[in-house]
XYZ file of C-alpha atoms in Angstrom:
717
model
C -70.076 0.394 -57.309
C -67.196 2.060 -55.422
C -68.747 1.520 -52.092
C -69.727 -2.017 -52.998
C -66.028 -2.604 -53.913
C -64.657 -1.111 -50.705
C -67.232 -3.094 -48.637
C -66.285 -6.223 -50.386
C -62.640 -5.488 -49.522
C -63.514 -4.948 -45.918
C -65.455 -8.184 -45.621
C -62.538 -10.112 -47.106
C -59.723 -8.650 -45.361
C -60.912 -6.834 -42.485
C -59.456 -3.464 -43.408
C -61.579 -0.370 -44.086
C -60.762 1.922 -46.871
C -61.381 5.430 -46.906
C -61.316 7.675 -50.127
C -61.621 11.345 -49.921
C -60.510 12.232 -53.266
C -61.816 11.264 -56.909
C -62.071 7.737 -57.883
C -61.546 6.466 -61.646
C -63.161 3.073 -62.336
C -62.720 1.156 -65.653
C -64.568 -2.275 -65.919
C -63.436 -3.585 -69.500
C -61.278 -5.490 -70.294
C -60.299 -5.479 -66.559
C -61.569 -3.782 -63.459
C -59.199 -0.775 -62.719
C -59.456 1.584 -59.876
C -57.579 4.734 -59.206
C -58.312 6.535 -56.087
C -56.885 9.699 -54.501
C -56.146 10.529 -50.905
C -56.917 6.992 -49.196
C -56.877 5.953 -45.729
C -56.844 2.394 -44.308
C -58.205 1.426 -40.728
C -58.649 -1.937 -38.957
C -61.925 -1.845 -37.117
C -61.420 -5.453 -35.790
C -58.513 -3.826 -33.647
C -61.070 -1.865 -31.704
C -59.916 1.533 -33.184
C -61.071 3.377 -36.272
C -57.655 5.128 -36.406
C -56.064 4.743 -39.697
C -52.653 3.123 -39.748
C -51.962 3.771 -43.378
C -52.512 6.643 -45.815
C -51.802 7.106 -49.437
C -51.819 10.014 -51.915
C -52.800 7.600 -54.654
C -54.079 3.889 -54.543
C -54.145 1.909 -57.902
C -55.843 -1.557 -57.978
C -56.216 -3.755 -61.210
C -58.205 -6.941 -61.208
C -58.818 -9.512 -64.007
C -62.624 -10.109 -64.486
C -61.837 -13.502 -66.113
C -61.903 -16.305 -63.349
C -64.218 -14.111 -61.018
C -67.157 -16.330 -61.690
C -65.044 -19.273 -60.695
C -63.787 -17.576 -57.472
C -60.474 -16.933 -58.821
C -59.081 -13.504 -58.127
C -56.106 -12.261 -60.332
C -54.658 -8.929 -59.045
C -52.914 -7.411 -61.956
C -51.574 -4.331 -60.062
C -51.757 -3.168 -56.539
C -49.839 0.379 -56.164
C -49.557 2.802 -53.370
C -47.958 6.213 -54.137
C -46.453 8.155 -51.284
C -47.838 5.999 -48.489
C -47.246 6.431 -44.754
C -47.651 3.216 -42.857
C -47.505 2.913 -38.964
C -46.908 -0.792 -38.196
C -48.938 -1.489 -35.075
C -47.460 -3.192 -32.302
C -48.000 -6.753 -32.188
C -49.761 -8.121 -29.106
C -49.128 -11.856 -27.622
C -52.498 -13.426 -27.667
C -53.481 -16.561 -25.943
C -54.916 -19.376 -28.093
C -58.704 -19.367 -27.759
C -60.234 -22.512 -26.419
C -62.199 -24.692 -28.669
C -65.903 -24.310 -28.425
C -68.318 -27.199 -28.486
C -69.772 -27.729 -31.933
C -67.386 -25.341 -33.430
C -67.196 -25.748 -37.209
C -63.805 -26.394 -38.746
C -62.485 -23.623 -40.911
C -65.037 -21.247 -39.103
C -62.277 -18.828 -38.467
C -61.473 -18.284 -42.145
C -63.591 -14.994 -42.115
C -61.363 -13.667 -39.245
C -59.513 -10.493 -40.140
C -55.981 -11.110 -41.553
C -54.665 -8.634 -38.992
C -55.819 -11.034 -36.348
C -52.412 -12.984 -37.179
C -54.258 -16.376 -38.292
C -51.913 -17.352 -41.052
C -54.040 -20.214 -42.099
C -56.786 -17.969 -42.912
C -54.461 -15.942 -45.055
C -53.211 -19.159 -46.801
C -56.746 -20.074 -47.486
C -57.481 -16.868 -49.384
C -54.139 -17.094 -51.225
C -55.311 -20.314 -52.828
C -57.752 -18.271 -54.900
C -55.553 -15.255 -55.301
C -52.624 -14.476 -57.491
C -50.629 -11.000 -57.571
C -48.821 -10.098 -60.546
C -47.484 -6.813 -59.110
C -47.334 -5.066 -55.633
C -45.825 -1.661 -55.893
C -45.084 0.965 -53.274
C -43.452 4.333 -54.439
C -41.923 6.763 -52.059
C -43.153 5.130 -48.961
C -42.771 5.821 -45.220
C -43.022 3.044 -42.804
C -43.111 3.769 -39.030
C -41.980 0.858 -36.800
C -43.605 0.300 -33.231
C -42.216 2.294 -30.508
C -40.014 0.739 -27.715
C -41.017 2.043 -24.235
C -40.504 5.692 -24.254
C -38.426 5.624 -27.614
C -40.237 6.499 -30.833
C -40.204 3.706 -33.505
C -37.673 3.778 -36.291
C -38.670 5.368 -39.542
C -38.005 3.683 -42.788
C -38.019 6.392 -45.599
C -38.059 6.633 -49.385
C -39.367 2.993 -49.470
C -39.799 1.779 -52.936
C -41.013 -2.047 -53.177
C -41.978 -4.289 -55.858
C -43.203 -7.886 -55.030
C -45.046 -10.640 -56.854
C -46.951 -13.887 -55.934
C -47.712 -15.867 -59.329
C -49.495 -18.465 -57.510
C -50.332 -20.166 -54.262
C -47.457 -22.729 -54.352
C -45.150 -20.284 -56.043
C -42.341 -18.226 -54.552
C -43.015 -14.765 -53.184
C -40.442 -12.542 -54.477
C -39.405 -8.884 -53.562
C -37.171 -6.150 -54.305
C -36.870 -3.178 -52.043
C -34.855 -0.001 -51.543
C -35.092 2.382 -48.489
C -33.294 4.700 -46.142
C -33.225 3.580 -42.550
C -31.941 5.918 -39.998
C -30.499 7.947 -42.723
C -28.435 5.107 -44.283
C -29.465 3.767 -47.623
C -29.938 0.055 -48.367
C -31.335 -2.408 -50.950
C -32.540 -5.863 -50.583
C -34.031 -8.623 -52.686
C -35.157 -12.179 -51.721
C -37.810 -14.899 -52.073
C -39.773 -17.383 -50.013
C -40.482 -20.567 -51.711
C -44.112 -22.112 -51.841
C -45.483 -19.101 -50.033
C -48.750 -20.359 -49.391
C -47.786 -23.601 -47.859
C -45.284 -21.732 -45.822
C -48.260 -19.824 -44.247
C -49.789 -22.900 -43.620
C -46.889 -23.926 -41.252
C -44.582 -26.035 -44.045
C -41.023 -25.250 -44.116
C -39.896 -22.951 -46.965
C -36.529 -22.090 -48.325
C -35.728 -18.466 -47.960
C -32.980 -16.218 -49.466
C -31.992 -12.865 -49.012
C -29.485 -10.243 -50.325
C -28.762 -7.043 -48.758
C -26.551 -4.166 -49.918
C -26.017 -1.363 -47.120
C -22.764 0.247 -47.991
C -23.147 2.737 -45.109
C -23.374 -0.331 -42.612
C -21.816 -3.331 -44.217
C -18.332 -3.627 -45.656
C -19.690 -5.926 -48.326
C -23.012 -7.115 -49.765
C -24.536 -9.692 -47.208
C -26.479 -12.636 -48.444
C -28.574 -15.230 -46.293
C -30.100 -18.473 -46.986
C -31.883 -21.117 -44.729
C -35.142 -22.949 -44.065
C -37.961 -21.112 -42.409
C -41.356 -22.257 -40.770
C -44.243 -20.076 -39.492
C -46.408 -21.544 -36.962
C -48.795 -20.187 -34.115
C -47.297 -16.794 -34.651
C -43.800 -18.173 -34.255
C -41.300 -17.548 -37.149
C -38.298 -19.961 -37.146
C -35.250 -19.675 -39.343
C -33.156 -22.843 -38.693
C -29.929 -24.094 -40.375
C -29.334 -20.677 -41.891
C -25.987 -19.085 -42.825
C -25.134 -15.530 -43.828
C -21.801 -14.026 -45.028
C -20.698 -10.478 -45.763
C -17.245 -10.186 -47.100
C -15.025 -12.094 -44.428
C -17.867 -12.127 -41.944
C -20.282 -15.050 -41.510
C -23.022 -15.945 -39.034
C -24.823 -19.220 -38.928
C -27.298 -20.620 -36.419
C -30.932 -20.903 -35.610
C -33.258 -17.839 -35.105
C -36.608 -17.645 -33.565
C -39.196 -14.610 -33.670
C -41.975 -14.400 -31.394
C -44.070 -11.609 -29.729
C -41.453 -8.980 -30.802
C -38.661 -10.989 -29.501
C -35.765 -12.502 -31.585
C -33.557 -15.101 -30.277
C -30.512 -16.311 -31.902
C -29.530 -19.670 -30.271
C -26.886 -21.334 -30.723
C -24.886 -19.065 -33.235
C -21.578 -19.147 -34.470
C -19.823 -15.987 -36.308
C -16.651 -15.257 -37.658
C -14.892 -11.907 -38.730
C -11.518 -12.866 -40.513
C -9.854 -15.188 -38.095
C -11.924 -14.149 -35.063
C -14.785 -16.295 -33.895
C -17.926 -15.811 -31.518
C -20.306 -18.154 -30.300
C -23.160 -18.294 -27.829
C -26.888 -17.147 -27.536
C -28.307 -13.683 -28.536
C -31.595 -12.056 -27.618
C -33.030 -9.056 -29.187
C -36.190 -7.143 -27.729
C -37.170 -3.463 -27.576
C -33.757 -2.451 -29.215
C -31.797 -4.194 -26.619
C -29.328 -7.006 -27.729
C -28.155 -9.439 -25.092
C -25.348 -11.836 -25.692
C -24.964 -14.276 -22.854
C -23.078 -16.448 -22.749
C -20.572 -15.385 -24.972
C -17.387 -17.150 -26.021
C -14.939 -15.483 -28.434
C -11.462 -16.081 -29.794
C -10.197 -12.819 -30.886
C -6.591 -12.812 -32.503
C -5.784 -15.655 -30.290
C -7.036 -14.319 -27.206
C -9.828 -16.371 -25.702
C -12.622 -14.346 -24.079
C -15.865 -15.488 -22.099
C -18.683 -13.446 -20.504
C -21.890 -11.446 -21.573
C -22.565 -8.374 -23.528
C -25.796 -5.987 -23.429
C -26.200 -3.348 -25.948
C -28.858 -0.786 -25.930
C -29.441 0.314 -29.555
C -32.252 2.795 -29.106
C -30.219 5.867 -29.356
C -27.679 6.942 -32.123
C -24.859 6.109 -29.715
C -25.213 2.565 -28.450
C -24.791 1.911 -24.732
C -22.883 -1.172 -23.994
C -22.349 -3.229 -20.852
C -19.846 -5.856 -20.987
C -18.287 -8.240 -18.498
C -15.368 -10.365 -20.120
C -12.848 -12.660 -18.767
C -9.804 -14.279 -20.184
C -6.730 -16.494 -19.278
C -4.234 -14.317 -21.158
C -5.251 -11.028 -22.476
C -2.717 -9.946 -25.137
C -3.227 -6.359 -25.753
C -0.594 -6.472 -28.683
C -2.534 -9.096 -30.561
C -6.020 -7.429 -29.895
C -4.878 -4.152 -31.103
C -2.697 -5.337 -34.034
C 0.406 -3.575 -32.397
C 3.818 -5.240 -33.106
C 5.886 -5.517 -29.913
C 8.969 -3.146 -29.454
C 12.088 -4.934 -29.964
C 13.913 -4.770 -26.454
C 17.741 -3.908 -26.392
C 20.212 -6.555 -27.250
C 21.888 -6.187 -23.810
C 22.947 -2.617 -24.154
C 19.577 -1.420 -22.791
C 19.049 2.273 -22.356
C 22.861 2.826 -21.688
C 24.372 1.942 -24.986
C 26.643 -0.843 -23.845
C 29.989 -2.146 -24.587
C 29.202 -2.463 -28.535
C 28.239 1.061 -28.612
C 24.763 0.315 -30.184
C 21.901 1.763 -28.458
C 18.446 -0.229 -27.492
C 15.630 -0.364 -29.908
C 13.211 1.321 -27.784
C 15.670 4.076 -26.472
C 17.303 4.968 -29.766
C 13.868 5.171 -31.935
C 12.224 8.558 -32.354
C 8.703 9.480 -31.139
C 6.103 8.996 -33.773
C 4.388 11.779 -35.492
C 1.732 9.339 -36.758
C -1.903 10.452 -35.607
C -3.509 8.085 -33.115
C -7.075 7.484 -33.816
C -9.218 8.196 -30.536
C -12.516 8.525 -32.738
C -13.677 4.908 -31.589
C -13.984 6.280 -28.209
C -17.087 8.199 -29.545
C -18.798 5.288 -31.069
C -19.841 3.646 -27.903
C -21.048 4.693 -24.465
C -21.132 2.104 -21.272
C -19.454 0.111 -18.836
C -16.782 -2.509 -19.315
C -15.262 -5.162 -16.850
C -12.189 -7.196 -18.167
C -10.361 -9.775 -15.934
C -7.447 -11.774 -16.926
C -4.916 -14.269 -15.297
C -2.360 -12.335 -17.243
C -2.338 -9.217 -19.382
C 0.543 -8.679 -22.009
C 1.263 -4.982 -23.200
C 4.201 -4.642 -25.448
C 6.909 -6.591 -23.443
C 5.280 -6.131 -19.945
C 3.324 -8.865 -18.384
C 0.742 -8.136 -15.596
C -0.902 -10.747 -13.523
C -3.564 -11.122 -12.532
C -5.380 -7.936 -13.587
C -9.053 -6.513 -13.434
C -9.820 -3.518 -15.697
C -12.978 -1.392 -14.832
C -13.663 1.189 -17.485
C -16.410 3.552 -18.086
C -16.975 5.370 -21.575
C -19.196 8.367 -22.116
C -19.211 10.926 -24.818
C -15.808 9.973 -26.008
C -14.223 10.288 -22.305
C -12.710 6.859 -21.162
C -11.917 6.427 -17.388
C -10.304 2.945 -16.761
C -8.923 1.614 -13.443
C -6.629 -1.164 -12.678
C -6.805 -2.203 -9.094
C -4.557 -4.308 -6.872
C -2.629 -5.751 -9.864
C 0.573 -7.795 -9.563
C 3.513 -6.777 -11.646
C 6.848 -8.425 -11.469
C 6.495 -9.415 -7.693
C 5.144 -6.014 -6.931
C 1.625 -4.425 -6.324
C 0.198 -1.538 -7.896
C -2.894 0.493 -8.789
C -3.488 2.717 -11.872
C -6.169 5.123 -13.366
C -6.032 5.979 -16.934
C -8.291 8.975 -18.414
C -8.509 9.681 -22.235
C -10.678 12.316 -23.140
C -11.484 12.611 -26.853
C -14.596 14.520 -26.508
C -12.939 17.782 -27.643
C -10.861 18.934 -30.646
C -7.544 17.725 -28.901
C -7.471 14.662 -26.994
C -6.336 14.726 -23.416
C -4.649 12.081 -21.351
C -3.986 11.477 -17.473
C -2.053 8.675 -15.858
C -2.025 7.865 -12.144
C -0.028 4.943 -11.029
C 1.495 3.558 -7.735
C 3.556 0.397 -7.982
C 5.457 -0.856 -4.959
C 8.327 -3.448 -4.574
C 8.817 -4.677 -7.977
C 11.769 -6.365 -9.517
C 13.477 -3.547 -11.476
C 15.555 -5.520 -13.751
C 13.014 -7.753 -15.648
C 10.353 -4.937 -15.606
C 12.738 -2.295 -17.093
C 14.057 -4.809 -19.662
C 10.471 -5.651 -20.906
C 9.456 -2.156 -20.654
C 12.334 -0.218 -22.295
C 15.156 -2.852 -23.059
C 17.051 -1.281 -20.091
C 18.883 -4.018 -18.037
C 21.476 -1.993 -16.106
C 19.635 -1.615 -12.981
C 18.490 -4.233 -10.533
C 16.869 -4.185 -7.065
C 13.479 -3.596 -5.636
C 11.631 -0.468 -7.007
C 8.794 1.619 -5.863
C 7.290 4.267 -8.431
C 4.560 6.792 -8.220
C 3.283 8.722 -11.224
C 0.657 11.572 -11.830
C 1.168 12.592 -15.449
C -1.014 14.512 -17.669
C -0.711 15.525 -21.428
C -2.628 16.332 -24.589
C -2.126 15.562 -28.276
C -2.988 12.971 -31.112
C 0.606 11.330 -31.570
C 3.428 10.017 -29.599
C 5.642 13.096 -30.038
C 2.644 15.513 -29.361
C 1.643 13.717 -26.042
C 5.262 13.313 -24.694
C 5.912 17.115 -25.605
C 2.921 18.324 -23.473
C 3.693 15.826 -20.630
C 3.454 17.415 -17.245
C 3.017 16.454 -13.615
C 5.057 14.568 -10.848
C 7.073 11.322 -10.746
C 8.929 9.564 -7.958
C 11.187 6.483 -8.183
C 13.076 4.787 -5.356
C 15.105 1.487 -5.848
C 16.524 -0.444 -2.728
C 18.936 -3.351 -2.140
C 20.207 -3.194 -5.806
C 22.921 -2.406 -8.138
C 23.963 -0.497 -11.195
C 25.301 -3.103 -13.762
C 27.964 -2.497 -16.169
C 29.466 0.559 -14.147
C 31.839 0.720 -11.122
C 31.204 4.275 -9.850
C 34.211 4.014 -7.474
C 36.488 2.690 -10.309
C 35.246 5.286 -12.672
C 36.009 8.087 -10.171
C 39.711 6.898 -10.084
C 39.896 6.821 -13.948
C 37.955 9.994 -14.586
C 41.191 11.833 -15.665
C 41.737 9.536 -18.669
C 39.401 11.545 -20.680
C 35.651 11.663 -21.743
C 34.195 8.547 -21.421
C 31.828 7.158 -24.525
C 28.866 5.525 -22.968
C 28.821 3.717 -19.485
C 32.338 3.056 -18.153
C 33.078 -0.552 -17.438
C 32.290 -4.085 -18.636
C 29.377 -6.474 -18.241
C 30.732 -7.883 -14.890
C 31.225 -4.340 -13.092
C 28.606 -3.413 -10.567
C 27.911 -0.647 -8.249
C 26.030 -2.053 -5.055
C 23.555 0.280 -3.538
C 21.191 0.358 -0.738
C 19.058 3.069 -2.093
C 18.774 4.850 -5.303
C 16.121 7.351 -6.373
C 14.957 10.862 -7.346
C 11.537 12.823 -7.592
C 10.880 14.534 -10.763
C 8.745 17.629 -11.578
C 7.648 17.331 -15.320
C 6.563 20.228 -17.400
C 6.365 20.309 -21.125
C 8.022 17.156 -21.514
C 10.999 17.922 -19.443
C 11.565 16.192 -16.253
C 13.743 17.782 -13.685
C 15.057 16.545 -10.310
C 16.984 18.067 -7.431
C 17.433 15.158 -5.325
C 18.958 12.367 -7.290
C 20.761 10.297 -4.763
C 22.755 6.911 -4.270
C 23.491 5.216 -1.015
C 26.178 2.254 -0.981
C 29.088 0.906 0.929
C 31.938 3.306 0.547
C 29.979 5.207 -2.152
C 27.377 8.072 -1.992
C 26.002 10.163 -4.777
C 23.789 13.145 -5.300
C 22.747 14.919 -8.236
C 20.566 17.183 -10.206
C 19.336 17.431 -13.735
C 16.823 17.245 -16.539
C 15.491 14.596 -18.762
C 14.305 15.913 -21.990
C 11.654 13.288 -23.109
C 10.755 14.667 -26.465
C 14.271 14.588 -27.452
C 15.414 11.705 -25.238
C 18.204 13.739 -23.949
C 19.924 13.753 -20.477
C 21.701 16.612 -18.633
C 22.838 15.723 -15.212
C 25.544 16.831 -12.754
C 26.010 13.976 -10.119
C 28.475 14.024 -7.253
C 29.688 10.440 -6.610
C 31.943 10.122 -3.362
C 34.195 7.543 -1.808
C 33.236 7.767 1.935
C 34.670 6.282 5.082
C 31.493 4.403 5.901
C 30.373 0.693 5.333
C 26.715 1.631 5.989
C 24.432 0.855 3.040
C 20.620 0.639 4.139
C 20.005 3.537 6.551
C 23.473 5.080 5.841
C 23.466 8.944 6.128
C 23.530 10.994 2.995
C 25.686 13.731 4.530
C 28.959 11.978 5.156
C 31.940 14.013 3.866
C 33.977 11.852 1.297
C 36.359 11.989 -1.372
C 34.670 12.844 -4.748
C 34.785 14.160 -8.196
C 31.608 15.887 -9.709
C 30.504 14.178 -13.079
C 28.624 15.312 -15.904
C 26.146 13.000 -17.813
C 25.141 14.791 -21.131
C 23.733 13.389 -24.297
C 21.215 11.027 -25.755
C 19.887 8.720 -23.160
C 20.701 5.824 -25.379
C 24.602 6.725 -25.263
C 25.352 9.594 -23.093
C 28.809 11.048 -22.422
C 30.119 10.718 -18.877
C 33.039 12.974 -17.883
C 34.584 14.601 -14.779
C 33.620 18.153 -14.001
C 37.174 19.360 -13.685
C 36.198 22.952 -13.630
C 34.229 22.498 -10.612
C 37.137 21.005 -8.839
C 39.602 23.449 -9.806
C 37.230 26.276 -8.476
C 38.036 25.013 -4.906
C 41.033 22.718 -4.634
C 41.387 23.298 -0.813
C 38.048 21.912 -0.314
C 39.067 18.750 -2.153
C 42.051 18.384 -0.171
C 40.145 18.892 3.260
C 37.663 16.134 2.201
C 40.511 13.712 1.586
C 41.936 14.292 4.981
C 38.468 13.917 6.448
C 38.313 10.486 4.441
C 41.687 9.359 5.754
C 40.304 10.151 9.306
C 37.281 8.321 8.738
C 38.855 5.147 7.505
C 40.901 4.684 10.777
C 37.443 4.329 12.498
C 35.980 1.734 10.046
C 34.667 -1.244 11.938
C 34.745 -4.740 10.078
C 36.998 -3.324 7.213
C 37.842 -6.838 6.363
C 34.356 -7.248 5.190
C 34.857 -5.325 2.029
C 38.660 -5.518 1.789
C 38.877 -9.160 0.625
C 42.105 -8.534 -1.421
C 43.997 -7.369 1.972
C 44.711 -4.204 0.077
C 43.970 -2.060 3.395
C 45.417 -4.429 5.838
C 48.472 -2.319 6.610
C 46.477 1.016 6.631
C 46.239 1.175 10.318
C 49.282 1.076 12.613
C 49.304 1.406 16.343
C 45.861 3.119 15.964
C 47.121 5.702 13.395
C 46.650 5.876 9.600
C 49.763 5.230 7.199
C 48.946 7.535 4.652
C 51.212 5.584 2.099
C 49.556 2.482 2.864
C 46.203 4.092 2.529
C 47.045 5.449 -0.864
C 48.059 2.097 -1.956
C 45.173 0.569 -0.296
C 42.591 2.588 -1.933
C 43.915 1.759 -5.259
C 43.898 -1.887 -4.670
C 40.443 -1.746 -3.281
C 39.235 0.014 -6.355
C 40.551 -2.531 -8.705
C 43.948 -1.221 -9.560
C 47.135 0.312 -8.048
C 47.403 4.139 -7.630
C 50.473 5.549 -9.564
C 53.468 6.199 -7.442
C 55.095 9.739 -6.883
C 57.969 10.279 -9.171
C 61.418 9.982 -7.421
C 63.068 13.203 -6.979
C 65.794 13.768 -9.606
C 69.290 13.038 -8.349
C 71.642 16.361 -8.098
C 73.805 16.585 -10.811
C 77.302 14.860 -9.941
C 80.630 16.447 -10.394
C 83.624 14.713 -11.906
C 86.392 13.636 -9.295
C 88.949 11.118 -8.827
C 87.471 7.527 -8.346
C 89.075 6.698 -4.974
C 88.431 9.575 -2.569
C 85.525 10.981 -3.840
C 83.858 7.582 -3.624
C 83.998 7.402 0.236
C 83.065 11.066 0.402
C 80.027 10.309 -1.573
C 78.987 7.273 0.426
C 78.985 9.054 3.696
C 77.060 11.991 2.176
C 74.442 9.533 0.754
C 73.743 8.028 4.185
C 73.093 11.423 5.638
C 70.881 12.476 3.005
C 69.031 9.090 3.176
C 68.416 9.663 6.806
C 67.130 13.146 6.196
C 64.725 12.281 3.414
C 63.114 9.503 5.680
C 62.665 12.086 8.384
C 61.314 14.439 6.069
C 58.903 12.045 4.577
C 57.485 10.977 7.899
C 56.786 14.670 8.557
C 54.981 15.318 5.331
C 53.372 11.886 4.829
C 49.712 13.319 4.708
C 50.330 15.969 2.261
C 52.292 13.876 -0.085
C 49.673 11.226 -0.132
C 47.142 13.670 -0.787
C 48.921 15.151 -3.655
C 49.416 11.792 -5.068
C 45.904 10.813 -4.920
C 44.530 14.083 -6.292
C 47.130 13.912 -8.985
C 45.608 10.608 -10.002
C 42.036 11.619 -9.936
C 42.934 14.596 -12.009
C 44.879 12.635 -14.490
C 48.191 14.227 -13.414
């Protein structure tokens, strides 16, 4: 009886059943069969290899109705089955043979893909319950990649009648992730004949989806092609709608529209052999419009993605959800007249952990181009970013980009493969407009001119403070044909003796023009040190050394500004002797204290005096002095080819925006009381002689007296 039953199953379905264990058969009131150690093969496929095995097979069949050709299966249960799904093969439709009888293909094996024959058999079949317990399903391989495994599969399905819905409820673990699903297909038998049917599906996959997903639509199955049209799916705030087609192992989604929150995506997607290709792709991500293509290989645990995207404006702030820093309200990094520091300069570095883990979620190559890129307050246009991501290491390059009328190249490396993330930035930027860039980057508006910058910096850490504290490398900065706004260095030198200066000296209209301003820095553990800070401008030279403590945002500089007897700007010499006072710049960079290094002057006052004399001799040789002396303050300095020291003293004061204090007159000798008449004449004569003598003495000692007055003024008397 067992052999007859299995032979009938093979004849009806095309599947051969092997039973190696015991078989229990009950005939009344229904036919019930329990078999141990069962295997199933499909001889029609050309192989006797079993594609399914089970520890136990249970089969129940109502005897009533069998004589009428009606088969009611009350129970079909597989315990601990292992099912290897055979790979589907595309087959051409066979040509019709002359004299062929319609319906002759009804006896073709079900596995042959003839849905009509299956539908015909279902007309006389009902299935009360199909159960799989603790099953394993192995999907077809893709190339050299083994097929995915579905484990701990528990399935329960039912088909009450041919024109009734097929319903199912399934739970399984896919790639180590648990999921549950239930759904239905209306009028299932007619669906197999090619009629459209409504389908519904609900999926709960907490390891993959943020919320339960539901899908509904209309499906048709004809000529081995499954089409799902006008479907819509939803999971939380994410939606997907469109038309999907599955044929010969390839799923095509075209057109489709997807949303994730307020972000939208549209285009065409194809899935085959674990590879998803989306081309073309159109997206609106947080207000940024993107277009291009994406290709993802999902065969491995870490997907490999290749993407080429373009945008008109690429707003990194919007894409990352990072708020723009507030630029300074006019004070910039230098404090300003209101004594308030700029926003970017005054805030402390954050200790908040930066999440670099997304770099480990993907591998691949990325190309992004934009007419304009916005990062924080900085604007770059145009820009092309080429990036490679592998094993948590990101290598990105920006080639030949334009930035504030300058051109540059940059390389950014972030290595998150180890325990502590490491970073490196290499940047060259030439001939950019300094003031708008510094305003947008740091809220600093005190510097104008054309800038050239080169950076090669490295760091490690997972927060702003950690990265800045570990910063090392080199940096070079050079600015030409510009000015320092809000400060007049020459005037500041004249007034240095008034005491410690809080913040930058001068008002908004003050300027120190320069032909060149720059420095090179060596950076170690967040401290940037320079020994060649320099400024060259008309009548002003400056050199200096110092350190910028980046973690503390603190300055410690000693600079030596000098008034020099030269109108040369661009190309001017750095080693001209001049009249100067060393200046200390110390404190937080948002509001440093600037004060004269009096100690340094007093250590060698003779040198200061000699520099003054050289300065006076140099002024006599200046050509075109009227170019800078618009006030006429120096017009009387040179007389008969010689320098009038008194006029020079007053002229320098006028040139720098004020008059120098005059020497206090010598106190008159104490008078004696004498009669009014005689003594009066005597005093008058004596007075004339003294006046004559004083004039002669002043002419003789003019240089020394003028030097004393000027030094007294500089040193605050």
